[in-house]
Amino acid sequence: MVIFSVSLAAPTPKLQDRTFSTPAVLTSSHEKRERQSLWYKQKDEGLQDANVLWHEETMKRRFLLFFSVSSVFFPTSSSAAKSKSKNPYDERRLLELNKRIQKENNAPEEFPSFIREGFEVKVVTSDNYVKRDSGLIYRDFEVGTGDCPKAGQQVTFHYIGYNESGRRIDSTYLQGSPAKIRMGTNGLVPGFEEGIQDMRPGGKRRIIIPPELGPPVGPSTFFSSKQFEVFDVELLGIKDCERRTIGFYSDVVCT
């Protein structure tokens, strides 16, 4: 803008010739219009600069206001996250609450307790329970006799399923018939199959399945959230299975 305006205002030798007065008048009126145009442009630019400064000041005020308000309402948010410590009283209170809920749900004797704080869960059991490296926890009430089931064999068993609050969610006893399924066919929840693979016929075991070994979660499944599941299992029998083919028909027979 400055270079352009200076070049427009610079006189030329031909315009200084007095014999050509009309072009000089046109030049002077032209300069006047150019100066007026330049003045309006500078005025507009000044308004734009003022608007930019006002916008920057407004954003600064909003930032300072947000910073001051956040410091008032969250004065020690970062330090609290670093120095957060668990209160034993809160754990005892949660444990008592869990036991009271289990009692209302008629949970079985020596049922494990769960202390849930956000995504962290503590499982409280007696000394009779065993925890594996996978996270599975179990207790044998009766060991049973005979061989343990192998992959491909069919197992027949009764079970009762509970959630963390001790509420019964499923039972083959109430259905009137035991469950039958072949081992090693991905037909069972991973934690459930791991829990019965070393049982013997006649054995009774309580299995505590962590969420990572539990069933899938979602609207199309029976389970709506990732929780520990507890199963009381009674292994009734084990059968060998073989595939039978007759013509175009093929199936598996367990005897």
PDB file of C-alpha atoms in Angstrom:
ATOM      1  CA  MET A   1       0.000   0.000   0.000  1.00  0.00           C
ATOM      2  CA  VAL A   2       2.727   2.492   0.810  1.00  0.00           C
ATOM      3  CA  ILE A   3       4.728   1.873  -2.319  1.00  0.00           C
ATOM      4  CA  PHE A   4       1.665   1.943  -4.482  1.00  0.00           C
ATOM      5  CA  SER A   5       0.399   5.222  -2.980  1.00  0.00           C
ATOM      6  CA  VAL A   6       3.765   6.898  -3.252  1.00  0.00           C
ATOM      7  CA  SER A   7       4.085   5.942  -6.884  1.00  0.00           C
ATOM      8  CA  LEU A   8       0.631   7.355  -7.598  1.00  0.00           C
ATOM      9  CA  ALA A   9       1.406  10.685  -5.864  1.00  0.00           C
ATOM     10  CA  ALA A  10       4.767  11.224  -7.578  1.00  0.00           C
ATOM     11  CA  PRO A  11       4.550  14.050 -10.295  1.00  0.00           C
ATOM     12  CA  THR A  12       5.825  13.545 -13.825  1.00  0.00           C
ATOM     13  CA  PRO A  13       7.645  16.195 -16.001  1.00  0.00           C
ATOM     14  CA  LYS A  14       4.824  16.270 -18.527  1.00  0.00           C
ATOM     15  CA  LEU A  15       2.263  17.310 -15.909  1.00  0.00           C
ATOM     16  CA  GLN A  16       4.437  20.271 -14.894  1.00  0.00           C
ATOM     17  CA  ASP A  17       4.084  21.797 -18.403  1.00  0.00           C
ATOM     18  CA  ARG A  18       1.734  24.811 -18.056  1.00  0.00           C
ATOM     19  CA  THR A  19       0.415  24.413 -21.613  1.00  0.00           C
ATOM     20  CA  PHE A  20      -1.487  21.366 -20.515  1.00  0.00           C
ATOM     21  CA  SER A  21      -3.657  22.650 -17.673  1.00  0.00           C
ATOM     22  CA  THR A  22      -6.565  20.282 -18.111  1.00  0.00           C
ATOM     23  CA  PRO A  23      -4.581  17.131 -17.463  1.00  0.00           C
ATOM     24  CA  ALA A  24      -3.132  18.862 -14.373  1.00  0.00           C
ATOM     25  CA  VAL A  25      -6.649  19.483 -13.016  1.00  0.00           C
ATOM     26  CA  LEU A  26      -7.579  15.924 -13.702  1.00  0.00           C
ATOM     27  CA  THR A  27      -4.418  14.806 -11.931  1.00  0.00           C
ATOM     28  CA  SER A  28      -5.106  16.971  -8.867  1.00  0.00           C
ATOM     29  CA  SER A  29      -8.711  15.765  -8.604  1.00  0.00           C
ATOM     30  CA  HIS A  30      -7.484  12.250  -9.125  1.00  0.00           C
ATOM     31  CA  GLU A  31      -4.968  12.701  -6.295  1.00  0.00           C
ATOM     32  CA  LYS A  32      -7.743  13.991  -4.075  1.00  0.00           C
ATOM     33  CA  ARG A  33      -9.854  10.938  -4.759  1.00  0.00           C
ATOM     34  CA  GLU A  34      -6.866   8.689  -4.181  1.00  0.00           C
ATOM     35  CA  ARG A  35      -6.084  10.378  -0.850  1.00  0.00           C
ATOM     36  CA  GLN A  36      -9.705  10.047   0.238  1.00  0.00           C
ATOM     37  CA  SER A  37      -9.687   6.407  -0.774  1.00  0.00           C
ATOM     38  CA  LEU A  38      -6.411   5.897   1.081  1.00  0.00           C
ATOM     39  CA  TRP A  39      -7.822   7.607   4.194  1.00  0.00           C
ATOM     40  CA  TYR A  40     -10.894   5.359   4.181  1.00  0.00           C
ATOM     41  CA  LYS A  41      -8.701   2.289   3.735  1.00  0.00           C
ATOM     42  CA  GLN A  42      -6.468   3.329   6.632  1.00  0.00           C
ATOM     43  CA  LYS A  43      -9.589   3.998   8.702  1.00  0.00           C
ATOM     44  CA  ASP A  44     -10.960   0.541   7.864  1.00  0.00           C
ATOM     45  CA  GLU A  45      -7.604  -1.052   8.649  1.00  0.00           C
ATOM     46  CA  GLY A  46      -7.540   0.792  11.949  1.00  0.00           C
ATOM     47  CA  LEU A  47     -10.974  -0.544  12.777  1.00  0.00           C
ATOM     48  CA  GLN A  48      -9.875  -4.026  11.807  1.00  0.00           C
ATOM     49  CA  ASP A  49      -6.763  -3.723  13.984  1.00  0.00           C
ATOM     50  CA  ALA A  50      -8.939  -2.488  16.820  1.00  0.00           C
ATOM     51  CA  ASN A  51     -11.267  -5.452  16.357  1.00  0.00           C
ATOM     52  CA  VAL A  52      -8.315  -7.840  16.382  1.00  0.00           C
ATOM     53  CA  LEU A  53      -6.929  -6.270  19.565  1.00  0.00           C
ATOM     54  CA  TRP A  54     -10.380  -6.395  21.188  1.00  0.00           C
ATOM     55  CA  HIS A  55     -10.747 -10.075  20.241  1.00  0.00           C
ATOM     56  CA  GLU A  56      -7.291 -10.901  21.663  1.00  0.00           C
ATOM     57  CA  GLU A  57      -8.047  -9.071  24.891  1.00  0.00           C
ATOM     58  CA  THR A  58     -11.397 -10.866  25.171  1.00  0.00           C
ATOM     59  CA  MET A  59      -9.727 -14.247  24.716  1.00  0.00           C
ATOM     60  CA  LYS A  60      -7.115 -13.367  27.333  1.00  0.00           C
ATOM     61  CA  ARG A  61      -9.845 -12.393  29.789  1.00  0.00           C
ATOM     62  CA  ARG A  62     -11.723 -15.649  29.113  1.00  0.00           C
ATOM     63  CA  PHE A  63      -8.550 -17.680  29.592  1.00  0.00           C
ATOM     64  CA  LEU A  64      -7.746 -15.911  32.851  1.00  0.00           C
ATOM     65  CA  LEU A  65     -11.337 -16.342  34.013  1.00  0.00           C
ATOM     66  CA  PHE A  66     -11.331 -20.062  33.144  1.00  0.00           C
ATOM     67  CA  PHE A  67      -7.972 -20.542  34.840  1.00  0.00           C
ATOM     68  CA  SER A  68      -9.097 -18.761  38.008  1.00  0.00           C
ATOM     69  CA  VAL A  69     -12.418 -20.658  38.142  1.00  0.00           C
ATOM     70  CA  SER A  70     -10.741 -24.035  37.563  1.00  0.00           C
ATOM     71  CA  SER A  71      -8.176 -23.269  40.241  1.00  0.00           C
ATOM     72  CA  VAL A  72     -10.987 -22.462  42.660  1.00  0.00           C
ATOM     73  CA  PHE A  73     -13.090 -25.567  41.984  1.00  0.00           C
ATOM     74  CA  PHE A  74     -10.171 -27.963  41.426  1.00  0.00           C
ATOM     75  CA  PRO A  75      -7.397 -26.599  43.612  1.00  0.00           C
ATOM     76  CA  THR A  76      -5.494 -29.863  44.124  1.00  0.00           C
ATOM     77  CA  SER A  77      -6.622 -32.108  41.288  1.00  0.00           C
ATOM     78  CA  SER A  78      -3.122 -33.007  40.072  1.00  0.00           C
ATOM     79  CA  SER A  79      -1.622 -33.398  43.509  1.00  0.00           C
ATOM     80  CA  ALA A  80      -4.623 -35.391  44.721  1.00  0.00           C
ATOM     81  CA  ALA A  81      -4.175 -37.866  41.881  1.00  0.00           C
ATOM     82  CA  LYS A  82      -0.550 -38.395  42.809  1.00  0.00           C
ATOM     83  CA  SER A  83      -1.059 -38.600  46.553  1.00  0.00           C
ATOM     84  CA  LYS A  84      -4.333 -40.573  46.545  1.00  0.00           C
ATOM     85  CA  SER A  85      -4.362 -43.155  49.311  1.00  0.00           C
ATOM     86  CA  LYS A  86      -6.947 -45.739  50.179  1.00  0.00           C
ATOM     87  CA  ASN A  87      -8.791 -45.405  53.419  1.00  0.00           C
ATOM     88  CA  PRO A  88      -9.094 -48.709  55.348  1.00  0.00           C
ATOM     89  CA  TYR A  89     -12.380 -47.478  56.766  1.00  0.00           C
ATOM     90  CA  ASP A  90     -13.817 -47.156  53.241  1.00  0.00           C
ATOM     91  CA  GLU A  91     -12.729 -50.708  52.411  1.00  0.00           C
ATOM     92  CA  ARG A  92     -14.361 -52.044  55.566  1.00  0.00           C
ATOM     93  CA  ARG A  93     -17.523 -50.109  54.772  1.00  0.00           C
ATOM     94  CA  LEU A  94     -17.624 -51.492  51.218  1.00  0.00           C
ATOM     95  CA  LEU A  95     -16.972 -54.997  52.521  1.00  0.00           C
ATOM     96  CA  GLU A  96     -19.821 -54.744  55.033  1.00  0.00           C
ATOM     97  CA  LEU A  97     -22.115 -53.384  52.328  1.00  0.00           C
ATOM     98  CA  ASN A  98     -21.232 -56.266  50.007  1.00  0.00           C
ATOM     99  CA  LYS A  99     -21.879 -58.849  52.730  1.00  0.00           C
ATOM    100  CA  ARG A 100     -25.224 -57.256  53.578  1.00  0.00           C
ATOM    101  CA  ILE A 101     -26.299 -57.371  49.941  1.00  0.00           C
ATOM    102  CA  GLN A 102     -25.155 -60.994  49.635  1.00  0.00           C
ATOM    103  CA  LYS A 103     -27.192 -61.896  52.721  1.00  0.00           C
ATOM    104  CA  GLU A 104     -30.282 -60.293  51.185  1.00  0.00           C
ATOM    105  CA  ASN A 105     -29.672 -62.314  47.995  1.00  0.00           C
ATOM    106  CA  ASN A 106     -29.366 -65.579  49.976  1.00  0.00           C
ATOM    107  CA  ALA A 107     -25.799 -66.183  48.832  1.00  0.00           C
ATOM    108  CA  PRO A 108     -24.329 -69.575  49.920  1.00  0.00           C
ATOM    109  CA  GLU A 109     -22.031 -69.925  52.926  1.00  0.00           C
ATOM    110  CA  GLU A 110     -18.432 -68.718  52.644  1.00  0.00           C
ATOM    111  CA  PHE A 111     -19.302 -66.859  49.467  1.00  0.00           C
ATOM    112  CA  PRO A 112     -16.427 -64.577  48.361  1.00  0.00           C
ATOM    113  CA  SER A 113     -16.752 -60.844  48.949  1.00  0.00           C
ATOM    114  CA  PHE A 114     -15.902 -58.174  46.394  1.00  0.00           C
ATOM    115  CA  ILE A 115     -14.665 -54.673  47.198  1.00  0.00           C
ATOM    116  CA  ARG A 116     -15.161 -52.605  44.062  1.00  0.00           C
ATOM    117  CA  GLU A 117     -13.663 -49.117  43.754  1.00  0.00           C
ATOM    118  CA  GLY A 118     -14.061 -47.907  40.202  1.00  0.00           C
ATOM    119  CA  PHE A 119     -12.279 -50.369  37.891  1.00  0.00           C
ATOM    120  CA  GLU A 120     -10.342 -51.964  40.739  1.00  0.00           C
ATOM    121  CA  VAL A 121     -11.860 -54.967  42.508  1.00  0.00           C
ATOM    122  CA  LYS A 122     -10.557 -56.876  45.507  1.00  0.00           C
ATOM    123  CA  VAL A 123     -11.710 -60.452  46.063  1.00  0.00           C
ATOM    124  CA  VAL A 124     -11.899 -61.427  49.733  1.00  0.00           C
ATOM    125  CA  THR A 125     -11.990 -65.163  50.418  1.00  0.00           C
ATOM    126  CA  SER A 126     -11.020 -67.625  53.130  1.00  0.00           C
ATOM    127  CA  ASP A 127      -7.685 -69.460  53.161  1.00  0.00           C
ATOM    128  CA  ASN A 128      -9.250 -72.500  51.497  1.00  0.00           C
ATOM    129  CA  TYR A 129      -9.258 -70.865  48.079  1.00  0.00           C
ATOM    130  CA  VAL A 130      -6.466 -71.255  45.514  1.00  0.00           C
ATOM    131  CA  LYS A 131      -5.498 -68.607  42.969  1.00  0.00           C
ATOM    132  CA  ARG A 132      -3.849 -69.525  39.682  1.00  0.00           C
ATOM    133  CA  ASP A 133      -1.506 -67.424  37.575  1.00  0.00           C
ATOM    134  CA  SER A 134      -4.319 -66.833  35.071  1.00  0.00           C
ATOM    135  CA  GLY A 135      -6.359 -65.066  37.779  1.00  0.00           C
ATOM    136  CA  LEU A 136      -8.802 -67.945  38.275  1.00  0.00           C
ATOM    137  CA  ILE A 137      -9.718 -68.648  41.906  1.00  0.00           C
ATOM    138  CA  TYR A 138     -11.277 -71.925  43.075  1.00  0.00           C
ATOM    139  CA  ARG A 139     -12.036 -74.057  46.097  1.00  0.00           C
ATOM    140  CA  ASP A 140     -12.700 -77.791  46.216  1.00  0.00           C
ATOM    141  CA  PHE A 141     -15.488 -78.955  48.526  1.00  0.00           C
ATOM    142  CA  GLU A 142     -15.211 -82.542  47.273  1.00  0.00           C
ATOM    143  CA  VAL A 143     -12.350 -83.819  45.128  1.00  0.00           C
ATOM    144  CA  GLY A 144     -14.027 -86.806  43.441  1.00  0.00           C
ATOM    145  CA  THR A 145     -12.428 -89.897  41.929  1.00  0.00           C
ATOM    146  CA  GLY A 146     -11.309 -91.099  38.523  1.00  0.00           C
ATOM    147  CA  ASP A 147      -9.603 -89.355  35.641  1.00  0.00           C
ATOM    148  CA  CYS A 148      -9.831 -85.686  34.685  1.00  0.00           C
ATOM    149  CA  PRO A 149     -11.553 -84.804  31.397  1.00  0.00           C
ATOM    150  CA  LYS A 150      -9.489 -84.440  28.241  1.00  0.00           C
ATOM    151  CA  ALA A 151     -10.014 -82.432  25.063  1.00  0.00           C
ATOM    152  CA  GLY A 152     -12.696 -84.061  22.904  1.00  0.00           C
ATOM    153  CA  GLN A 153     -14.407 -85.831  25.804  1.00  0.00           C
ATOM    154  CA  GLN A 154     -17.915 -84.983  26.910  1.00  0.00           C
ATOM    155  CA  VAL A 155     -18.490 -83.770  30.463  1.00  0.00           C
ATOM    156  CA  THR A 156     -21.803 -83.834  32.293  1.00  0.00           C
ATOM    157  CA  PHE A 157     -22.199 -81.412  35.174  1.00  0.00           C
ATOM    158  CA  HIS A 158     -24.547 -79.352  37.308  1.00  0.00           C
ATOM    159  CA  TYR A 159     -23.821 -75.728  38.113  1.00  0.00           C
ATOM    160  CA  ILE A 160     -25.211 -72.634  39.815  1.00  0.00           C
ATOM    161  CA  GLY A 161     -24.004 -69.227  38.632  1.00  0.00           C
ATOM    162  CA  TYR A 162     -23.808 -66.096  40.813  1.00  0.00           C
ATOM    163  CA  ASN A 163     -22.769 -62.493  40.286  1.00  0.00           C
ATOM    164  CA  GLU A 164     -20.646 -60.414  42.667  1.00  0.00           C
ATOM    165  CA  SER A 165     -23.605 -59.581  44.897  1.00  0.00           C
ATOM    166  CA  GLY A 166     -24.420 -63.255  45.417  1.00  0.00           C
ATOM    167  CA  ARG A 167     -27.534 -63.182  43.264  1.00  0.00           C
ATOM    168  CA  ARG A 168     -28.222 -66.420  41.406  1.00  0.00           C
ATOM    169  CA  ILE A 169     -28.170 -65.863  37.640  1.00  0.00           C
ATOM    170  CA  ASP A 170     -28.483 -69.424  36.332  1.00  0.00           C
ATOM    171  CA  SER A 171     -28.875 -72.990  37.604  1.00  0.00           C
ATOM    172  CA  THR A 172     -29.124 -76.400  35.931  1.00  0.00           C
ATOM    173  CA  TYR A 173     -30.736 -77.735  39.111  1.00  0.00           C
ATOM    174  CA  LEU A 174     -33.712 -75.451  38.506  1.00  0.00           C
ATOM    175  CA  GLN A 175     -33.763 -76.422  34.825  1.00  0.00           C
ATOM    176  CA  GLY A 176     -34.143 -80.065  35.838  1.00  0.00           C
ATOM    177  CA  SER A 177     -31.297 -81.528  33.763  1.00  0.00           C
ATOM    178  CA  PRO A 178     -27.483 -81.275  33.833  1.00  0.00           C
ATOM    179  CA  ALA A 179     -25.386 -79.633  31.157  1.00  0.00           C
ATOM    180  CA  LYS A 180     -23.411 -81.661  28.614  1.00  0.00           C
ATOM    181  CA  ILE A 181     -20.619 -80.361  26.441  1.00  0.00           C
ATOM    182  CA  ARG A 182     -17.377 -81.498  24.826  1.00  0.00           C
ATOM    183  CA  MET A 183     -14.125 -80.143  26.139  1.00  0.00           C
ATOM    184  CA  GLY A 184     -11.789 -78.227  23.838  1.00  0.00           C
ATOM    185  CA  THR A 185     -14.478 -77.059  21.406  1.00  0.00           C
ATOM    186  CA  ASN A 186     -14.728 -73.438  22.662  1.00  0.00           C
ATOM    187  CA  GLY A 187     -18.235 -74.198  23.840  1.00  0.00           C
ATOM    188  CA  LEU A 188     -17.600 -72.965  27.383  1.00  0.00           C
ATOM    189  CA  VAL A 189     -16.519 -69.704  28.961  1.00  0.00           C
ATOM    190  CA  PRO A 190     -12.674 -69.829  29.073  1.00  0.00           C
ATOM    191  CA  GLY A 191     -12.532 -69.520  32.860  1.00  0.00           C
ATOM    192  CA  PHE A 192     -15.228 -72.158  33.325  1.00  0.00           C
ATOM    193  CA  GLU A 193     -13.438 -74.713  31.138  1.00  0.00           C
ATOM    194  CA  GLU A 194     -10.155 -74.013  32.902  1.00  0.00           C
ATOM    195  CA  GLY A 195     -11.894 -74.470  36.223  1.00  0.00           C
ATOM    196  CA  ILE A 196     -13.318 -77.956  35.487  1.00  0.00           C
ATOM    197  CA  GLN A 197     -10.531 -79.419  33.336  1.00  0.00           C
ATOM    198  CA  ASP A 198      -8.740 -80.849  36.397  1.00  0.00           C
ATOM    199  CA  MET A 199     -11.883 -81.938  38.267  1.00  0.00           C
ATOM    200  CA  ARG A 200     -12.772 -85.598  38.776  1.00  0.00           C
ATOM    201  CA  PRO A 201     -16.211 -87.213  38.572  1.00  0.00           C
ATOM    202  CA  GLY A 202     -18.104 -86.678  41.797  1.00  0.00           C
ATOM    203  CA  GLY A 203     -16.115 -83.538  42.607  1.00  0.00           C
ATOM    204  CA  LYS A 204     -17.689 -80.292  43.756  1.00  0.00           C
ATOM    205  CA  ARG A 205     -15.878 -76.986  43.224  1.00  0.00           C
ATOM    206  CA  ARG A 206     -16.523 -73.276  43.489  1.00  0.00           C
ATOM    207  CA  ILE A 207     -14.944 -71.311  40.655  1.00  0.00           C
ATOM    208  CA  ILE A 208     -14.386 -67.532  40.727  1.00  0.00           C
ATOM    209  CA  ILE A 209     -13.880 -66.316  37.163  1.00  0.00           C
ATOM    210  CA  PRO A 210     -12.242 -62.888  36.609  1.00  0.00           C
ATOM    211  CA  PRO A 211     -13.569 -60.638  33.820  1.00  0.00           C
ATOM    212  CA  GLU A 212     -10.612 -61.393  31.514  1.00  0.00           C
ATOM    213  CA  LEU A 213     -11.591 -65.094  31.577  1.00  0.00           C
ATOM    214  CA  GLY A 214     -15.316 -64.430  31.628  1.00  0.00           C
ATOM    215  CA  PRO A 215     -18.051 -64.429  29.029  1.00  0.00           C
ATOM    216  CA  PRO A 216     -18.398 -61.790  26.305  1.00  0.00           C
ATOM    217  CA  VAL A 217     -20.243 -58.632  27.306  1.00  0.00           C
ATOM    218  CA  GLY A 218     -22.872 -56.864  25.221  1.00  0.00           C
ATOM    219  CA  PRO A 219     -26.573 -56.450  24.478  1.00  0.00           C
ATOM    220  CA  SER A 220     -26.676 -59.769  22.595  1.00  0.00           C
ATOM    221  CA  THR A 221     -25.246 -61.734  25.534  1.00  0.00           C
ATOM    222  CA  PHE A 222     -26.564 -62.710  28.937  1.00  0.00           C
ATOM    223  CA  PHE A 223     -23.986 -60.546  30.744  1.00  0.00           C
ATOM    224  CA  SER A 224     -24.271 -56.753  30.691  1.00  0.00           C
ATOM    225  CA  SER A 225     -21.019 -55.702  32.394  1.00  0.00           C
ATOM    226  CA  LYS A 226     -17.550 -57.018  33.135  1.00  0.00           C
ATOM    227  CA  GLN A 227     -17.747 -58.540  36.595  1.00  0.00           C
ATOM    228  CA  PHE A 228     -16.443 -61.524  38.470  1.00  0.00           C
ATOM    229  CA  GLU A 229     -18.657 -64.580  38.043  1.00  0.00           C
ATOM    230  CA  VAL A 230     -18.923 -67.359  40.645  1.00  0.00           C
ATOM    231  CA  PHE A 231     -19.962 -70.913  39.771  1.00  0.00           C
ATOM    232  CA  ASP A 232     -20.623 -73.871  42.042  1.00  0.00           C
ATOM    233  CA  VAL A 233     -19.938 -76.927  39.851  1.00  0.00           C
ATOM    234  CA  GLU A 234     -20.621 -80.620  40.397  1.00  0.00           C
ATOM    235  CA  LEU A 235     -18.955 -82.884  37.826  1.00  0.00           C
ATOM    236  CA  LEU A 236     -21.178 -85.923  37.228  1.00  0.00           C
ATOM    237  CA  GLY A 237     -19.383 -87.911  34.550  1.00  0.00           C
ATOM    238  CA  ILE A 238     -17.003 -88.067  31.584  1.00  0.00           C
ATOM    239  CA  LYS A 239     -17.579 -89.857  28.267  1.00  0.00           C
ATOM    240  CA  ASP A 240     -15.349 -90.612  25.300  1.00  0.00           C
ATOM    241  CA  CYS A 241     -16.544 -89.312  21.923  1.00  0.00           C
ATOM    242  CA  GLU A 242     -15.960 -90.408  18.342  1.00  0.00           C
ATOM    243  CA  ARG A 243     -17.166 -89.218  14.969  1.00  0.00           C
ATOM    244  CA  ARG A 244     -19.616 -91.456  13.101  1.00  0.00           C
ATOM    245  CA  THR A 245     -20.249 -91.207   9.369  1.00  0.00           C
ATOM    246  CA  ILE A 246     -23.141 -92.895   7.587  1.00  0.00           C
ATOM    247  CA  GLY A 247     -23.336 -91.998   3.903  1.00  0.00           C
ATOM    248  CA  PHE A 248     -23.525 -88.232   3.687  1.00  0.00           C
ATOM    249  CA  TYR A 249     -24.439 -87.913   7.372  1.00  0.00           C
ATOM    250  CA  SER A 250     -21.772 -87.341  10.035  1.00  0.00           C
ATOM    251  CA  ASP A 251     -22.059 -86.700  13.772  1.00  0.00           C
ATOM    252  CA  VAL A 252     -20.255 -87.235  17.075  1.00  0.00           C
ATOM    253  CA  VAL A 253     -21.318 -89.981  19.438  1.00  0.00           C
ATOM    254  CA  CYS A 254     -20.261 -90.012  23.104  1.00  0.00           C
ATOM    255  CA  THR A 255     -20.435 -93.255  25.052  1.00  0.00           C
TER     256      THR A 255
END
